[in-house]
Amino acid sequence: MNRFGYARPTSIADAVRLAAKDGARYIAGGTNLVDLMKEHVERPTSVIDITRLPLGRIEEAEDGGLRLGALVPNADTAYDRRVQERYPLLSSAILAGASPQLRNAATNGGNLNQRTRCYYFYDTATACNKRVPGSGCGAIGGVNRIHAILGASDQCIATHPSDMCVALAALSAQVEVAGPDGVRTIAFADYHRLPGEDPARDNSLERGELVTAIILPHEDFTQNYTYLKLRDRLSYAFALVSVAAALRIEGARIAEARLALGGVAHKPWRLPHVEQLLVGREADEAVFRQVADALLDGAAGQGENDFKIPLARRAIVRALSQAAAGTPQSQTDKRVA
């Protein structure tokens, strides 16, 4: 491991000042950054330990929503009574991710900023435009079973690994960040980026900016929702395809719909105009198939991951059916304190 400096600031202002230097990286739970440092993918010149900052609480937001502190562990967020009662979709998504031990260590802010688990990104002996811009993409024409079918480019076909972020996208969350120029709020849809011509940049954070909170708006998707995750094994595996679905049903018709996919793109995949195809319609499988086709319009495989397209289509229909019936996918994981 390369030599690096270490600092543990006690104020957000000091953390931002220290992190504005070239080569600085924030660290909290360390469940992703430490691995990347061990593999020489990340070689920071200084590590800014933010675990002493006052960002470890879940609080009521002004509009009736919730403000999730960036340093709240994923497990504490998932099991918080207010999250379970008012945002069960988010709780379900978190419990579908990683392992109990990792959820106890990983933080909300870190979950947003984790990097892809692409084989080539982690292997410094291979080409990866995300790791070394301009070096090429080993996954294109290579081993790409887990890779993107939507939003990819000829520079990168990696996927975002988070389950939590798929639910946050569906819930129209906002991300509060502090930086050298002050505090700003980013709509979740604008937080993560598609690879385009600059796959090395995962999100819209500027240098030195720190995620301080996630804001959940006041909404009511407590009855008709589900988080469906399809993976190679039941626990401790990333999604091949995941679906966060939330409906508000009035009478026999859908009044509002939210739908986001994970495991298929460089960011959680949500198309609000496709959700509108559900509004005013009855909860019917034929309608769900139409929506699935629209959400997957333009999907393209890379050979080994071609199966993801029909898998995603079936998953969308199944998730919408579960949400409409009020029978969310159960998560069998139990909390480890």
mmCIF file of C-alpha atoms in Angstrom:
data_model
loop_
_atom_site.group_PDB
_atom_site.id
_atom_site.type_symbol
_atom_site.label_atom_id
_atom_site.label_comp_id
_atom_site.label_asym_id
_atom_site.label_seq_id
_atom_site.Cartn_x
_atom_site.Cartn_y
_atom_site.Cartn_z
ATOM 1 C CA MET A 1 0.000 0.000 0.000
ATOM 2 C CA ASN A 2 1.279 3.469 -0.849
ATOM 3 C CA ARG A 3 2.083 5.997 1.843
ATOM 4 C CA PHE A 4 -0.636 8.554 2.588
ATOM 5 C CA GLY A 5 -1.447 11.283 5.071
ATOM 6 C CA TYR A 6 -4.254 10.952 7.581
ATOM 7 C CA ALA A 7 -6.484 13.555 9.240
ATOM 8 C CA ARG A 8 -9.543 13.345 11.480
ATOM 9 C CA PRO A 9 -11.340 16.723 11.385
ATOM 10 C CA THR A 10 -14.108 17.549 13.836
ATOM 11 C CA SER A 11 -15.924 20.122 11.702
ATOM 12 C CA ILE A 12 -17.408 19.965 8.216
ATOM 13 C CA ALA A 13 -15.543 23.116 7.222
ATOM 14 C CA ASP A 14 -12.184 21.577 8.162
ATOM 15 C CA ALA A 15 -13.017 18.350 6.353
ATOM 16 C CA VAL A 16 -13.903 20.212 3.166
ATOM 17 C CA ARG A 17 -10.745 22.308 3.371
ATOM 18 C CA LEU A 18 -8.537 19.238 3.752
ATOM 19 C CA ALA A 19 -10.319 17.293 1.016
ATOM 20 C CA ALA A 20 -9.961 20.079 -1.543
ATOM 21 C CA LYS A 21 -6.319 19.081 -2.085
ATOM 22 C CA ASP A 22 -5.279 16.848 -4.966
ATOM 23 C CA GLY A 23 -5.362 13.162 -4.101
ATOM 24 C CA ALA A 24 -7.475 13.498 -0.943
ATOM 25 C CA ARG A 25 -10.263 11.016 -0.224
ATOM 26 C CA TYR A 26 -12.941 10.909 2.458
ATOM 27 C CA ILE A 27 -13.322 7.742 4.498
ATOM 28 C CA ALA A 28 -16.042 6.639 6.951
ATOM 29 C CA GLY A 29 -16.954 2.939 7.097
ATOM 30 C CA GLY A 30 -14.220 2.163 4.570
ATOM 31 C CA THR A 31 -16.076 -0.835 3.141
ATOM 32 C CA ASN A 32 -15.217 0.208 -0.439
ATOM 33 C CA LEU A 33 -12.246 2.589 -0.257
ATOM 34 C CA VAL A 34 -10.036 0.231 1.779
ATOM 35 C CA ASP A 35 -10.567 -2.544 -0.764
ATOM 36 C CA LEU A 36 -9.700 -0.184 -3.602
ATOM 37 C CA MET A 37 -6.544 0.918 -1.815
ATOM 38 C CA LYS A 38 -5.474 -2.689 -1.244
ATOM 39 C CA GLU A 39 -5.913 -3.394 -4.952
ATOM 40 C CA HIS A 40 -4.004 -0.189 -5.889
ATOM 41 C CA VAL A 41 -7.042 1.095 -7.753
ATOM 42 C CA GLU A 42 -7.235 4.106 -5.441
ATOM 43 C CA ARG A 43 -3.905 5.628 -4.321
ATOM 44 C CA PRO A 44 -4.863 8.676 -2.232
ATOM 45 C CA THR A 45 -2.160 11.025 -0.985
ATOM 46 C CA SER A 46 -4.284 11.781 2.085
ATOM 47 C CA VAL A 47 -7.268 10.150 3.770
ATOM 48 C CA ILE A 48 -9.788 12.359 5.568
ATOM 49 C CA ASP A 49 -11.538 10.421 8.337
ATOM 50 C CA ILE A 50 -14.990 11.998 8.734
ATOM 51 C CA THR A 51 -16.308 9.717 11.471
ATOM 52 C CA ARG A 52 -16.069 12.531 14.070
ATOM 53 C CA LEU A 53 -18.378 14.854 12.124
ATOM 54 C CA PRO A 54 -21.929 15.541 13.402
ATOM 55 C CA LEU A 55 -23.650 13.634 10.584
ATOM 56 C CA GLY A 56 -24.854 10.546 12.418
ATOM 57 C CA ARG A 57 -28.548 11.244 13.017
ATOM 58 C CA ILE A 58 -31.890 10.658 11.326
ATOM 59 C CA GLU A 59 -34.098 13.723 11.769
ATOM 60 C CA GLU A 60 -37.447 15.062 10.667
ATOM 61 C CA ALA A 61 -37.304 17.256 7.574
ATOM 62 C CA GLU A 62 -39.220 20.517 7.305
ATOM 63 C CA ASP A 63 -41.700 19.209 4.723
ATOM 64 C CA GLY A 64 -42.624 16.124 6.745
ATOM 65 C CA GLY A 65 -39.990 13.900 5.191
ATOM 66 C CA LEU A 66 -36.792 12.564 6.758
ATOM 67 C CA ARG A 67 -33.209 13.753 6.744
ATOM 68 C CA LEU A 68 -30.784 10.817 6.807
ATOM 69 C CA GLY A 69 -27.357 11.816 8.086
ATOM 70 C CA ALA A 70 -24.495 10.736 5.852
ATOM 71 C CA LEU A 71 -22.735 8.878 8.688
ATOM 72 C CA VAL A 72 -25.741 6.841 9.838
ATOM 73 C CA PRO A 73 -24.890 3.158 9.258
ATOM 74 C CA ASN A 74 -26.958 1.410 6.607
ATOM 75 C CA ALA A 75 -28.268 -1.052 9.215
ATOM 76 C CA ASP A 76 -29.455 1.739 11.523
ATOM 77 C CA THR A 77 -31.239 3.383 8.599
ATOM 78 C CA ALA A 78 -32.964 0.171 7.540
ATOM 79 C CA TYR A 79 -34.184 -0.594 11.067
ATOM 80 C CA ASP A 80 -35.139 2.935 12.059
ATOM 81 C CA ARG A 81 -38.832 2.880 12.980
ATOM 82 C CA ARG A 82 -39.611 5.999 10.937
ATOM 83 C CA VAL A 83 -37.920 4.584 7.849
ATOM 84 C CA GLN A 84 -39.680 1.242 8.198
ATOM 85 C CA GLU A 85 -43.094 2.848 8.671
ATOM 86 C CA ARG A 86 -42.846 5.703 6.153
ATOM 87 C CA TYR A 87 -40.289 4.442 3.611
ATOM 88 C CA PRO A 88 -40.474 0.626 3.702
ATOM 89 C CA LEU A 89 -39.190 0.459 0.115
ATOM 90 C CA LEU A 90 -35.882 1.959 1.277
ATOM 91 C CA SER A 91 -35.634 -0.365 4.261
ATOM 92 C CA SER A 92 -36.244 -3.390 2.025
ATOM 93 C CA ALA A 93 -33.613 -2.290 -0.492
ATOM 94 C CA ILE A 94 -30.947 -1.784 2.167
ATOM 95 C CA LEU A 95 -31.633 -5.193 3.713
ATOM 96 C CA ALA A 96 -31.252 -6.800 0.289
ATOM 97 C CA GLY A 97 -27.685 -5.499 0.016
ATOM 98 C CA ALA A 98 -24.317 -6.780 1.193
ATOM 99 C CA SER A 99 -24.166 -8.716 4.491
ATOM 100 C CA PRO A 100 -25.282 -7.788 8.025
ATOM 101 C CA GLN A 101 -21.676 -7.089 9.009
ATOM 102 C CA LEU A 102 -21.137 -4.720 6.089
ATOM 103 C CA ARG A 103 -24.460 -2.973 6.647
ATOM 104 C CA ASN A 104 -23.384 -2.305 10.234
ATOM 105 C CA ALA A 105 -20.181 -0.631 9.012
ATOM 106 C CA ALA A 106 -21.216 1.041 5.758
ATOM 107 C CA THR A 107 -22.664 4.559 5.902
ATOM 108 C CA ASN A 108 -25.415 6.267 3.935
ATOM 109 C CA GLY A 109 -23.003 8.681 2.289
ATOM 110 C CA GLY A 110 -20.561 5.920 1.464
ATOM 111 C CA ASN A 111 -23.298 3.848 -0.125
ATOM 112 C CA LEU A 112 -24.022 6.663 -2.574
ATOM 113 C CA ASN A 113 -20.347 6.967 -3.496
ATOM 114 C CA GLN A 114 -19.292 3.325 -3.778
ATOM 115 C CA ARG A 115 -17.648 2.488 -7.046
ATOM 116 C CA THR A 116 -18.449 -0.190 -9.595
ATOM 117 C CA ARG A 117 -17.585 -3.830 -8.933
ATOM 118 C CA CYS A 118 -16.515 -4.410 -12.557
ATOM 119 C CA TYR A 119 -13.829 -7.105 -12.792
ATOM 120 C CA TYR A 120 -11.653 -4.948 -15.018
ATOM 121 C CA PHE A 121 -11.902 -1.892 -12.790
ATOM 122 C CA TYR A 122 -10.449 -3.900 -9.900
ATOM 123 C CA ASP A 123 -7.708 -5.570 -11.962
ATOM 124 C CA THR A 124 -4.886 -3.093 -12.590
ATOM 125 C CA ALA A 125 -3.369 -5.427 -15.182
ATOM 126 C CA THR A 126 -6.314 -4.858 -17.526
ATOM 127 C CA ALA A 127 -7.635 -1.930 -19.531
ATOM 128 C CA CYS A 128 -10.278 0.247 -17.829
ATOM 129 C CA ASN A 129 -11.277 3.749 -18.869
ATOM 130 C CA LYS A 130 -12.808 4.346 -15.448
ATOM 131 C CA ARG A 131 -9.534 3.580 -13.692
ATOM 132 C CA VAL A 132 -7.120 4.874 -16.360
ATOM 133 C CA PRO A 133 -8.868 7.210 -18.822
ATOM 134 C CA GLY A 134 -8.042 6.378 -22.426
ATOM 135 C CA SER A 135 -6.772 2.873 -21.729
ATOM 136 C CA GLY A 136 -9.818 1.112 -23.173
ATOM 137 C CA CYS A 137 -12.597 -1.058 -21.743
ATOM 138 C CA GLY A 138 -11.713 -4.696 -21.164
ATOM 139 C CA ALA A 139 -15.337 -5.598 -20.511
ATOM 140 C CA ILE A 140 -16.384 -4.726 -24.067
ATOM 141 C CA GLY A 141 -15.718 -7.994 -25.872
ATOM 142 C CA GLY A 142 -14.558 -9.563 -22.614
ATOM 143 C CA VAL A 143 -16.201 -11.152 -19.589
ATOM 144 C CA ASN A 144 -19.310 -9.009 -19.251
ATOM 145 C CA ARG A 145 -22.055 -11.123 -17.677
ATOM 146 C CA ILE A 146 -22.702 -8.553 -14.905
ATOM 147 C CA HIS A 147 -22.459 -5.465 -17.078
ATOM 148 C CA ALA A 148 -24.830 -2.764 -18.309
ATOM 149 C CA ILE A 149 -27.623 -3.136 -20.844
ATOM 150 C CA LEU A 150 -28.798 0.491 -20.596
ATOM 151 C CA GLY A 151 -27.044 3.852 -20.710
ATOM 152 C CA ALA A 152 -23.638 2.409 -21.581
ATOM 153 C CA SER A 153 -21.133 3.961 -23.982
ATOM 154 C CA ASP A 154 -18.202 2.748 -26.060
ATOM 155 C CA GLN A 155 -16.019 3.902 -23.155
ATOM 156 C CA CYS A 156 -17.592 1.949 -20.277
ATOM 157 C CA ILE A 157 -20.314 -0.661 -19.645
ATOM 158 C CA ALA A 158 -19.940 -0.887 -15.851
ATOM 159 C CA THR A 159 -22.943 -0.863 -13.497
ATOM 160 C CA HIS A 160 -23.595 0.910 -10.220
ATOM 161 C CA PRO A 161 -23.660 -1.710 -7.432
ATOM 162 C CA SER A 162 -25.962 -0.109 -4.837
ATOM 163 C CA ASP A 163 -29.371 -1.434 -3.778
ATOM 164 C CA MET A 164 -30.085 1.526 -1.503
ATOM 165 C CA CYS A 165 -29.609 3.964 -4.386
ATOM 166 C CA VAL A 166 -32.233 2.235 -6.531
ATOM 167 C CA ALA A 167 -34.857 2.840 -3.842
ATOM 168 C CA LEU A 168 -33.651 6.417 -3.316
ATOM 169 C CA ALA A 169 -34.026 7.071 -7.033
ATOM 170 C CA ALA A 170 -37.592 5.746 -6.979
ATOM 171 C CA LEU A 171 -38.385 7.892 -3.935
ATOM 172 C CA SER A 172 -37.081 11.097 -5.599
ATOM 173 C CA ALA A 173 -34.608 11.730 -2.800
ATOM 174 C CA GLN A 174 -32.235 14.690 -2.706
ATOM 175 C CA VAL A 175 -28.573 14.756 -1.723
ATOM 176 C CA GLU A 176 -27.264 17.546 0.491
ATOM 177 C CA VAL A 177 -23.569 18.325 0.034
ATOM 178 C CA ALA A 178 -21.141 20.794 1.580
ATOM 179 C CA GLY A 179 -18.150 22.102 -0.321
ATOM 180 C CA PRO A 180 -15.709 24.985 -0.735
ATOM 181 C CA ASP A 181 -18.531 27.115 -2.187
ATOM 182 C CA GLY A 182 -21.066 26.297 0.528
ATOM 183 C CA VAL A 183 -24.020 23.937 0.789
ATOM 184 C CA ARG A 184 -26.116 22.772 -2.161
ATOM 185 C CA THR A 185 -28.793 20.172 -2.824
ATOM 186 C CA ILE A 186 -28.692 17.770 -5.769
ATOM 187 C CA ALA A 187 -31.718 15.911 -7.090
ATOM 188 C CA PHE A 188 -31.010 12.197 -6.873
ATOM 189 C CA ALA A 189 -31.652 11.790 -10.596
ATOM 190 C CA ASP A 190 -28.747 14.190 -11.239
ATOM 191 C CA TYR A 191 -26.348 12.810 -8.634
ATOM 192 C CA HIS A 192 -24.934 9.791 -10.481
ATOM 193 C CA ARG A 193 -23.716 10.070 -14.070
ATOM 194 C CA LEU A 194 -23.826 7.869 -17.145
ATOM 195 C CA PRO A 195 -20.351 7.055 -18.494
ATOM 196 C CA GLY A 196 -20.475 8.952 -21.796
ATOM 197 C CA GLU A 197 -16.986 10.092 -22.746
ATOM 198 C CA ASP A 198 -15.862 10.520 -19.110
ATOM 199 C CA PRO A 199 -16.475 7.233 -17.272
ATOM 200 C CA ALA A 200 -13.886 8.020 -14.606
ATOM 201 C CA ARG A 201 -16.348 10.446 -13.032
ATOM 202 C CA ASP A 202 -19.123 8.578 -11.206
ATOM 203 C CA ASN A 203 -21.168 11.473 -9.832
ATOM 204 C CA SER A 204 -21.713 15.219 -9.939
ATOM 205 C CA LEU A 205 -19.665 16.076 -6.830
ATOM 206 C CA GLU A 206 -17.026 18.745 -7.260
ATOM 207 C CA ARG A 207 -13.592 18.554 -5.666
ATOM 208 C CA GLY A 208 -13.774 18.680 -1.877
ATOM 209 C CA GLU A 209 -17.554 18.310 -1.702
ATOM 210 C CA LEU A 210 -18.887 16.088 1.052
ATOM 211 C CA VAL A 211 -22.266 14.366 1.234
ATOM 212 C CA THR A 212 -23.846 15.492 4.503
ATOM 213 C CA ALA A 213 -27.383 14.091 4.244
ATOM 214 C CA ILE A 214 -30.005 12.401 2.112
ATOM 215 C CA ILE A 215 -33.411 14.099 2.118
ATOM 216 C CA LEU A 216 -36.505 11.936 1.700
ATOM 217 C CA PRO A 217 -39.594 13.898 0.622
ATOM 218 C CA HIS A 218 -42.952 13.439 2.311
ATOM 219 C CA GLU A 219 -44.729 10.797 0.235
ATOM 220 C CA ASP A 220 -47.035 7.859 0.830
ATOM 221 C CA PHE A 221 -45.833 4.636 -0.748
ATOM 222 C CA THR A 222 -46.323 2.509 2.339
ATOM 223 C CA GLN A 223 -48.854 -0.019 1.056
ATOM 224 C CA ASN A 224 -48.099 -0.848 -2.555
ATOM 225 C CA TYR A 225 -44.361 -1.273 -3.023
ATOM 226 C CA THR A 226 -41.668 -3.888 -3.462
ATOM 227 C CA TYR A 227 -37.914 -4.220 -3.911
ATOM 228 C CA LEU A 228 -37.124 -7.233 -6.037
ATOM 229 C CA LYS A 229 -33.490 -8.284 -6.370
ATOM 230 C CA LEU A 230 -32.382 -11.071 -8.696
ATOM 231 C CA ARG A 231 -28.865 -12.358 -8.103
ATOM 232 C CA ASP A 232 -26.723 -15.464 -8.322
ATOM 233 C CA ARG A 233 -27.118 -16.333 -4.654
ATOM 234 C CA LEU A 234 -29.496 -15.224 -1.920
ATOM 235 C CA SER A 235 -27.076 -13.189 0.203
ATOM 236 C CA TYR A 236 -23.950 -11.091 -0.238
ATOM 237 C CA ALA A 237 -24.270 -10.777 -4.013
ATOM 238 C CA PHE A 238 -24.778 -7.800 -6.281
ATOM 239 C CA ALA A 239 -27.907 -7.572 -8.388
ATOM 240 C CA LEU A 240 -28.028 -8.916 -11.891
ATOM 241 C CA VAL A 241 -31.299 -6.997 -12.076
ATOM 242 C CA SER A 242 -33.217 -5.248 -9.304
ATOM 243 C CA VAL A 243 -36.489 -3.344 -9.362
ATOM 244 C CA ALA A 244 -37.834 -0.739 -6.939
ATOM 245 C CA ALA A 245 -41.558 -0.303 -7.559
ATOM 246 C CA ALA A 246 -43.981 1.932 -5.678
ATOM 247 C CA LEU A 247 -47.615 2.644 -6.525
ATOM 248 C CA ARG A 248 -50.394 4.766 -5.109
ATOM 249 C CA ILE A 249 -53.703 3.173 -5.964
ATOM 250 C CA GLU A 250 -57.029 4.958 -5.698
ATOM 251 C CA GLY A 251 -60.077 2.815 -6.286
ATOM 252 C CA ALA A 252 -59.186 0.403 -9.039
ATOM 253 C CA ARG A 253 -56.651 2.629 -10.785
ATOM 254 C CA ILE A 254 -53.050 3.705 -10.322
ATOM 255 C CA ALA A 255 -52.830 7.347 -9.263
ATOM 256 C CA GLU A 256 -49.024 7.577 -9.034
ATOM 257 C CA ALA A 257 -46.148 5.285 -9.918
ATOM 258 C CA ARG A 258 -42.412 5.075 -9.301
ATOM 259 C CA LEU A 259 -40.116 2.553 -10.957
ATOM 260 C CA ALA A 260 -36.327 2.245 -10.897
ATOM 261 C CA LEU A 261 -33.917 -0.481 -11.978
ATOM 262 C CA GLY A 262 -30.573 -1.543 -10.546
ATOM 263 C CA GLY A 263 -27.817 -3.764 -11.938
ATOM 264 C CA VAL A 264 -28.485 -2.627 -15.507
ATOM 265 C CA ALA A 265 -26.752 0.749 -15.894
ATOM 266 C CA HIS A 266 -24.015 3.065 -14.623
ATOM 267 C CA LYS A 267 -26.624 4.646 -12.319
ATOM 268 C CA PRO A 268 -30.071 3.680 -11.007
ATOM 269 C CA TRP A 269 -32.268 3.635 -14.113
ATOM 270 C CA ARG A 270 -35.492 5.618 -13.842
ATOM 271 C CA LEU A 271 -37.574 7.207 -16.608
ATOM 272 C CA PRO A 272 -40.421 9.356 -15.209
ATOM 273 C CA HIS A 273 -42.162 9.551 -18.571
ATOM 274 C CA VAL A 274 -42.473 5.754 -18.568
ATOM 275 C CA GLU A 275 -44.006 5.837 -15.091
ATOM 276 C CA GLN A 276 -46.735 8.063 -16.501
ATOM 277 C CA LEU A 277 -47.855 5.152 -18.678
ATOM 278 C CA LEU A 278 -49.190 3.561 -15.484
ATOM 279 C CA VAL A 279 -51.132 6.567 -14.221
ATOM 280 C CA GLY A 280 -54.879 6.225 -14.638
ATOM 281 C CA ARG A 281 -54.580 2.590 -15.663
ATOM 282 C CA GLU A 282 -55.765 -0.511 -13.869
ATOM 283 C CA ALA A 283 -53.106 -2.720 -12.294
ATOM 284 C CA ASP A 284 -53.034 -5.263 -15.071
ATOM 285 C CA GLU A 285 -50.229 -7.545 -16.261
ATOM 286 C CA ALA A 286 -50.692 -6.454 -19.863
ATOM 287 C CA VAL A 287 -50.115 -2.844 -18.797
ATOM 288 C CA PHE A 288 -47.067 -3.890 -16.798
ATOM 289 C CA ARG A 289 -45.596 -5.643 -19.850
ATOM 290 C CA GLN A 290 -46.110 -2.471 -21.891
ATOM 291 C CA VAL A 291 -44.292 -0.439 -19.232
ATOM 292 C CA ALA A 292 -41.458 -2.975 -19.086
ATOM 293 C CA ASP A 293 -40.956 -2.707 -22.840
ATOM 294 C CA ALA A 294 -40.882 1.089 -22.622
ATOM 295 C CA LEU A 295 -38.418 1.138 -19.721
ATOM 296 C CA LEU A 296 -36.090 -1.239 -21.569
ATOM 297 C CA ASP A 297 -36.317 0.559 -24.894
ATOM 298 C CA GLY A 298 -32.822 0.716 -26.349
ATOM 299 C CA ALA A 299 -31.424 -2.007 -24.078
ATOM 300 C CA ALA A 300 -28.444 -3.778 -25.648
ATOM 301 C CA GLY A 301 -26.410 -6.708 -24.434
ATOM 302 C CA GLN A 302 -22.705 -7.337 -24.869
ATOM 303 C CA GLY A 303 -22.897 -11.066 -25.437
ATOM 304 C CA GLU A 304 -22.615 -12.726 -22.054
ATOM 305 C CA ASN A 305 -25.163 -10.347 -20.498
ATOM 306 C CA ASP A 306 -27.805 -10.628 -23.236
ATOM 307 C CA PHE A 307 -29.932 -12.646 -20.806
ATOM 308 C CA LYS A 308 -30.396 -9.543 -18.657
ATOM 309 C CA ILE A 309 -32.863 -8.013 -21.113
ATOM 310 C CA PRO A 310 -35.580 -10.697 -20.850
ATOM 311 C CA LEU A 311 -34.708 -11.121 -17.164
ATOM 312 C CA ALA A 312 -35.282 -7.410 -16.535
ATOM 313 C CA ARG A 313 -38.543 -7.486 -18.498
ATOM 314 C CA ARG A 314 -39.922 -10.329 -16.359
ATOM 315 C CA ALA A 315 -38.613 -8.710 -13.165
ATOM 316 C CA ILE A 316 -40.413 -5.432 -13.896
ATOM 317 C CA VAL A 317 -43.715 -7.216 -14.460
ATOM 318 C CA ARG A 318 -43.254 -9.294 -11.314
ATOM 319 C CA ALA A 319 -42.296 -6.286 -9.174
ATOM 320 C CA LEU A 320 -45.246 -4.211 -10.370
ATOM 321 C CA SER A 321 -47.562 -7.153 -9.722
ATOM 322 C CA GLN A 322 -46.208 -7.530 -6.188
ATOM 323 C CA ALA A 323 -46.555 -3.814 -5.531
ATOM 324 C CA ALA A 324 -50.102 -3.689 -6.879
ATOM 325 C CA ALA A 325 -51.116 -6.658 -4.737
ATOM 326 C CA GLY A 326 -49.502 -5.171 -1.627
ATOM 327 C CA THR A 327 -47.278 -8.237 -1.239
ATOM 328 C CA PRO A 328 -43.698 -6.922 -1.177
ATOM 329 C CA GLN A 329 -40.763 -9.241 -1.703
ATOM 330 C CA SER A 330 -39.618 -10.419 1.723
ATOM 331 C CA GLN A 331 -36.031 -10.025 2.886
ATOM 332 C CA THR A 332 -34.809 -12.969 4.927
ATOM 333 C CA ASP A 333 -31.742 -11.253 6.379
ATOM 334 C CA LYS A 334 -31.832 -10.541 10.113
ATOM 335 C CA ARG A 335 -30.025 -7.760 11.886
ATOM 336 C CA VAL A 336 -26.651 -8.346 13.528
ATOM 337 C CA ALA A 337 -26.089 -5.715 16.179
#
